[in-house]
Coordinates of C-alpha atoms in Angstrom, one line a residue:
X1420 CA 289.5 0.2 -44.5
X1421 CA 291.4 -3.1 -44.8
X1422 CA 292.9 -4.6 -47.9
X1423 CA 290.0 -7.0 -48.3
X1424 CA 287.5 -4.2 -48.7
X1425 CA 289.7 -2.3 -51.1
X1426 CA 290.0 -5.5 -53.3
X1427 CA 286.2 -6.0 -53.1
X1428 CA 285.4 -2.5 -54.2
X1429 CA 287.9 -2.7 -57.1
X1430 CA 286.2 -5.9 -58.3
X1431 CA 282.8 -4.2 -58.2
X1432 CA 284.2 -1.3 -60.2
X1433 CA 285.5 -3.7 -62.9
X1434 CA 282.2 -5.6 -63.1
X1435 CA 280.3 -2.3 -63.5
X1436 CA 282.7 -1.2 -66.3
X1437 CA 282.2 -4.5 -68.2
X1438 CA 278.5 -4.2 -67.8
X1439 CA 278.3 -0.8 -69.3
X1440 CA 281.0 -1.2 -72.0
X1441 CA 278.4 -2.3 -74.6
X1442 CA 276.6 1.0 -74.2
X1443 CA 279.7 3.3 -74.5
X1444 CA 280.4 5.1 -77.7
X1445 CA 283.8 4.0 -79.0
X1446 CA 285.4 6.4 -81.5
X1447 CA 288.0 5.2 -84.1
X1448 CA 291.5 6.1 -83.4
X1449 CA 292.7 9.3 -85.1
X1450 CA 294.0 9.0 -88.6
X1451 CA 297.8 9.2 -88.9
X1452 CA 298.6 12.7 -90.1
X1453 CA 302.4 12.6 -90.4
X1454 CA 303.3 13.9 -93.8
X1455 CA 307.0 13.0 -93.7
X1456 CA 308.9 9.8 -93.9
X1457 CA 309.0 6.8 -96.2
X1458 CA 305.8 5.3 -94.8
X1459 CA 303.8 8.4 -95.4
X1460 CA 305.3 8.8 -98.9
X1461 CA 304.3 5.3 -100.0
X1462 CA 300.8 5.6 -98.4
X1463 CA 300.0 8.9 -100.0
X1464 CA 301.5 8.0 -103.4
X1465 CA 299.2 4.9 -103.5
X1466 CA 296.1 7.1 -102.7
X1467 CA 297.0 9.8 -105.3
X1468 CA 297.9 7.2 -107.9
X1469 CA 294.4 5.8 -107.6
X1470 CA 293.0 9.3 -108.0
X1471 CA 295.1 10.0 -111.1
X1472 CA 294.1 6.6 -112.6
X1473 CA 290.4 7.6 -112.3
X1474 CA 291.1 11.0 -113.8
X1475 CA 292.9 9.4 -116.8
X1476 CA 290.4 6.7 -117.5
X1477 CA 287.5 9.2 -117.4
X1478 CA 289.2 11.4 -120.0
X1479 CA 288.4 9.0 -122.8
X1480 CA 289.1 11.3 -125.7
X1481 CA 292.7 12.0 -124.6
X1482 CA 293.2 8.3 -123.8
X1483 CA 292.0 7.3 -127.2
X1484 CA 294.2 9.9 -128.9
X1485 CA 297.3 8.5 -127.0
X1486 CA 296.5 5.1 -128.4
X1487 CA 295.2 5.9 -131.9
X1488 CA 297.9 8.4 -132.9
X1489 CA 300.8 5.9 -132.5
X1490 CA 298.7 3.2 -134.3
X1491 CA 298.0 5.5 -137.3
X1492 CA 301.7 6.6 -137.3
X1493 CA 302.7 2.9 -137.5
X1494 CA 300.5 2.3 -140.5
X1495 CA 301.7 5.4 -142.2
X1496 CA 305.4 4.6 -141.7
X1497 CA 304.9 1.1 -142.9
X1498 CA 302.9 2.1 -146.0
X1499 CA 305.0 5.1 -147.0
X1500 CA 308.5 4.1 -145.9
X1501 CA 308.4 0.4 -145.3
X1502 CA 309.7 -1.0 -148.6
X1503 CA 312.5 1.6 -148.8
X1504 CA 313.8 1.0 -145.3
X1505 CA 313.5 -2.8 -145.8
X1506 CA 315.5 -2.7 -149.0
X1507 CA 318.2 -0.4 -147.4
X1508 CA 318.7 -2.5 -144.3
X1509 CA 317.8 -6.0 -145.4
X1510 CA 315.5 -6.3 -142.4
X1511 CA 311.8 -5.9 -142.0
X1512 CA 311.1 -2.3 -141.2
X1513 CA 308.7 -3.3 -138.5
X1514 CA 311.7 -3.8 -136.1
X1515 CA 312.4 -0.1 -136.3
X1516 CA 308.8 1.2 -136.8
X1517 CA 307.3 -0.5 -133.8
X1518 CA 309.9 0.7 -131.2
X1519 CA 309.6 4.2 -132.8
X1520 CA 305.8 4.4 -132.4
X1521 CA 306.0 3.0 -128.8
X1522 CA 308.4 5.8 -127.8
X1523 CA 306.3 8.4 -129.7
X1524 CA 303.2 7.3 -127.9
X1525 CA 305.0 7.6 -124.6
X1526 CA 306.2 11.1 -125.4
X1527 CA 302.9 12.5 -126.7
X1528 CA 300.9 10.9 -123.9
X1529 CA 303.2 12.7 -121.4
X1530 CA 302.0 16.1 -122.9
X1531 CA 298.5 15.4 -121.7
X1532 CA 299.9 14.8 -118.1
X1533 CA 301.7 18.2 -118.3
X1534 CA 298.6 20.0 -119.6
X1535 CA 296.5 18.4 -116.8
X1536 CA 299.0 19.5 -114.2
X1537 CA 298.9 23.1 -115.4
X1538 CA 295.1 23.1 -115.4
X1539 CA 295.0 21.8 -111.8
X1540 CA 297.5 24.4 -110.8
X1541 CA 295.2 27.2 -112.1
X1542 CA 292.1 25.8 -110.4
X1543 CA 293.9 25.7 -107.1
X1544 CA 294.0 22.0 -106.6
X1545 CA 297.8 21.9 -106.1
X1546 CA 297.4 24.5 -103.4
X1547 CA 294.8 22.4 -101.6
X1548 CA 297.0 19.4 -101.7
X1549 CA 300.0 21.3 -100.5
X1550 CA 298.4 22.7 -97.4
X1551 CA 297.0 19.3 -96.5
X1552 CA 299.1 16.7 -94.5
X1553 CA 300.3 15.1 -97.7
X1554 CA 303.9 14.1 -98.5
X1555 CA 305.4 16.7 -100.8
X1556 CA 306.7 14.2 -103.3
X1557 CA 303.7 11.9 -103.6
X1558 CA 301.6 13.9 -106.1
X1559 CA 304.4 14.1 -108.7
X1560 CA 305.3 10.5 -108.1
X1561 CA 301.6 9.4 -108.6
X1562 CA 301.5 11.2 -112.0
X1563 CA 304.7 9.4 -113.2
X1564 CA 303.2 6.1 -111.9
X1565 CA 300.1 6.5 -114.0
X1566 CA 302.3 7.3 -117.0
X1567 CA 304.0 4.0 -116.4
X1568 CA 300.7 2.2 -116.4
X1569 CA 299.6 4.0 -119.6
X1570 CA 302.9 3.3 -121.4
X1571 CA 302.8 -0.4 -120.4
X1572 CA 299.3 -0.7 -121.8
X1573 CA 300.1 1.2 -125.0
X1574 CA 303.3 -0.8 -125.5
X1575 CA 301.3 -4.0 -125.2
X1576 CA 298.7 -2.7 -127.8
X1577 CA 301.3 -1.4 -130.2
X1578 CA 303.5 -4.5 -130.2
X1579 CA 300.4 -6.7 -130.6
X1580 CA 299.3 -4.6 -133.6
X1581 CA 302.9 -4.6 -134.9
X1582 CA 302.7 -8.3 -135.4
X1583 CA 300.3 -7.6 -138.3
X1584 CA 303.2 -5.9 -140.1
X1585 CA 305.9 -8.3 -139.2
X1586 CA 307.0 -7.5 -135.7
X1587 CA 308.0 -10.6 -133.6
X1588 CA 309.5 -11.3 -130.1
X1589 CA 312.1 -13.6 -131.5
X1590 CA 314.4 -13.9 -128.5
X1591 CA 312.1 -15.3 -125.8
X1592 CA 310.4 -14.0 -122.7
X1593 CA 313.3 -12.2 -121.0
X1594 CA 314.3 -10.0 -124.0
X1595 CA 310.6 -9.3 -124.5
X1596 CA 310.3 -8.1 -120.9
X1597 CA 313.4 -6.0 -121.6
X1598 CA 311.6 -4.3 -124.5
X1599 CA 308.9 -3.2 -122.1
X1600 CA 311.4 -2.1 -119.5
X1601 CA 313.2 0.1 -122.1
X1602 CA 309.9 1.8 -123.0
X1603 CA 309.1 2.4 -119.3
X1604 CA 312.5 3.8 -118.5
X1605 CA 312.4 6.1 -121.5
X1606 CA 308.8 7.2 -120.6
X1607 CA 309.7 7.9 -117.0
X1608 CA 312.6 10.2 -118.0
X1609 CA 310.5 12.0 -120.6
X1610 CA 307.5 12.5 -118.3
X1611 CA 309.7 13.9 -115.6
X1612 CA 311.0 16.5 -118.0
X1613 CA 307.4 17.4 -119.1
X1614 CA 306.2 17.7 -115.4
X1615 CA 309.2 19.9 -114.5
X1616 CA 308.4 22.3 -117.3
X1617 CA 304.7 22.2 -116.4
X1618 CA 305.3 23.3 -112.8
X1619 CA 308.1 25.7 -113.6
X1620 CA 306.4 27.9 -116.2
X1621 CA 302.7 27.6 -116.4
X1622 CA 302.4 30.4 -118.9
X1623 CA 304.9 28.9 -121.4
X1624 CA 303.4 27.1 -124.4
X1625 CA 304.2 23.6 -123.2
X1626 CA 302.4 21.7 -125.9
X1627 CA 303.9 23.5 -128.9
X1628 CA 307.4 23.4 -127.4
X1629 CA 307.4 19.8 -126.4
X1630 CA 305.6 18.8 -129.6
X1631 CA 308.4 20.4 -131.6
X1632 CA 311.0 18.6 -129.6
X1633 CA 309.1 15.3 -130.0
X1634 CA 308.8 15.8 -133.8
X1635 CA 312.5 16.5 -134.2
X1636 CA 313.4 13.3 -132.2
X1637 CA 310.8 11.4 -134.2
X1638 CA 312.2 12.2 -137.6
X1639 CA 315.9 12.0 -136.7
X1640 CA 316.4 8.5 -135.4
X1641 CA 317.3 5.0 -136.7
X1642 CA 313.7 3.8 -136.6
X1643 CA 312.5 6.4 -139.1
X1644 CA 315.4 6.0 -141.5
X1645 CA 318.8 4.2 -141.5
X1646 CA 321.5 6.3 -139.9
X1647 CA 323.6 6.1 -143.1
X1648 CA 320.7 7.9 -145.0
X1649 CA 321.2 11.1 -143.0
X1650 CA 323.8 13.7 -144.0
X1651 CA 327.2 12.8 -142.7
X1652 CA 327.4 15.8 -140.4
X1653 CA 324.1 14.7 -138.7
X1654 CA 324.9 11.0 -138.3
X1655 CA 326.8 11.2 -134.9
X1656 CA 323.9 13.3 -133.5
X1657 CA 321.3 10.8 -134.8
X1658 CA 323.3 7.8 -133.7
X1659 CA 323.6 9.0 -130.1
X1660 CA 320.4 10.8 -129.4
X1661 CA 318.2 9.1 -126.7
X1662 CA 315.5 7.9 -129.0
X1663 CA 317.9 6.1 -131.4
X1664 CA 319.6 4.4 -128.5
X1665 CA 316.3 3.1 -127.1
X1666 CA 315.1 2.0 -130.6
X1667 CA 318.3 0.1 -131.3
X1668 CA 318.1 -1.6 -127.9
X1669 CA 314.5 -2.7 -128.5
X1670 CA 315.4 -3.9 -132.0
X1671 CA 318.3 -6.0 -130.7
X1672 CA 316.2 -7.5 -127.9
X1673 CA 313.6 -8.5 -130.5
X1674 CA 315.9 -9.8 -133.3
X1675 CA 319.2 -10.6 -131.6
X1676 CA 322.5 -8.8 -131.7
X1677 CA 324.7 -6.6 -129.5
X1678 CA 322.7 -4.9 -126.8
X1679 CA 325.2 -3.6 -124.2
X1680 CA 326.3 -0.4 -125.9
X1681 CA 322.9 1.0 -126.8
X1682 CA 321.3 -0.2 -123.5
X1683 CA 324.1 1.6 -121.6
X1684 CA 323.5 4.8 -123.5
X1685 CA 319.7 4.5 -122.9
X1686 CA 320.2 4.0 -119.2
X1687 CA 322.7 6.9 -119.0
X1688 CA 320.3 9.2 -120.9
X1689 CA 317.4 8.3 -118.6
X1690 CA 319.3 8.5 -115.4
X1691 CA 320.9 11.8 -116.3
X1692 CA 317.4 13.2 -117.2
X1693 CA 315.9 12.0 -113.9
X1694 CA 318.8 13.4 -111.8
X1695 CA 318.8 16.7 -113.6
X1696 CA 315.0 17.3 -113.4
X1697 CA 313.7 15.7 -110.2
X1698 CA 315.0 18.5 -107.9
X1699 CA 313.7 21.3 -110.2
X1700 CA 310.4 19.5 -110.4
X1701 CA 310.1 19.4 -106.6
X1702 CA 311.0 23.1 -106.3
X1703 CA 308.7 24.1 -109.1
X1704 CA 305.9 22.1 -107.6
X1705 CA 306.3 24.0 -104.3
X1706 CA 306.2 27.4 -106.2
X1707 CA 303.2 26.2 -108.3
X1708 CA 301.3 25.3 -105.2
X1709 CA 301.8 28.8 -103.8
X1710 CA 300.6 30.5 -107.0
X1711 CA 298.0 29.8 -109.7
X1712 CA 299.6 31.9 -112.4

């Protein structure tokens, strides 16, 4: 067989393949199953964040409670304590009350996330996710992401409602964005702590313990009462606890004044909490996925 015949037969085979290609079944390429690496982490986090958003929005009762409780607290603080705080500080109490309820809303909302995680652990959902080709850090990250969305929405609602009692963004757009940033940073740190406790000890009374801690922080800070009104022995503790630092930062961003010191303290508190609890959260999640109890 000469080269001309070989070329002719090859041309006939190509023509036959093109003629039948429309009848062949073409299957889609296999989905990527690698569960490691940055690309997998980002892709899986996006998918699971969407799932968590749907779960949160369908739980309307919890969602309403996370919004209504801070609103009612803001009205209560203004009605009961507003005049006394204003007379003591010479400043509208709204500039302490609104940051206070924003942070309280972030903390109490995080408790619902921890409770939901414990419930999913007991039903075996964490185990199913863990044995699937899903990045190990994407589920916890998705829960924190949804908390950021919720805190952003609640901060917008609370600051808007706060304008009815005297709250204003007096320093322009960038300080206003800084107020939202402080709330998000504080919320990210607190929700990481709650998630760590939720995956580390499912039988522990998470809600009572964290509610007690939240209540102590809520009543011993500069938004609830001027620092000078507390006993002298407690003033250093009140002045430097994370909630006071965040409140004073948000107050300064709204009204003007020194920001650097309290902002530095807030960032240090948040970064320390994240560094301290991220690794235990990952190890606890691994153990939680292996056991429902």
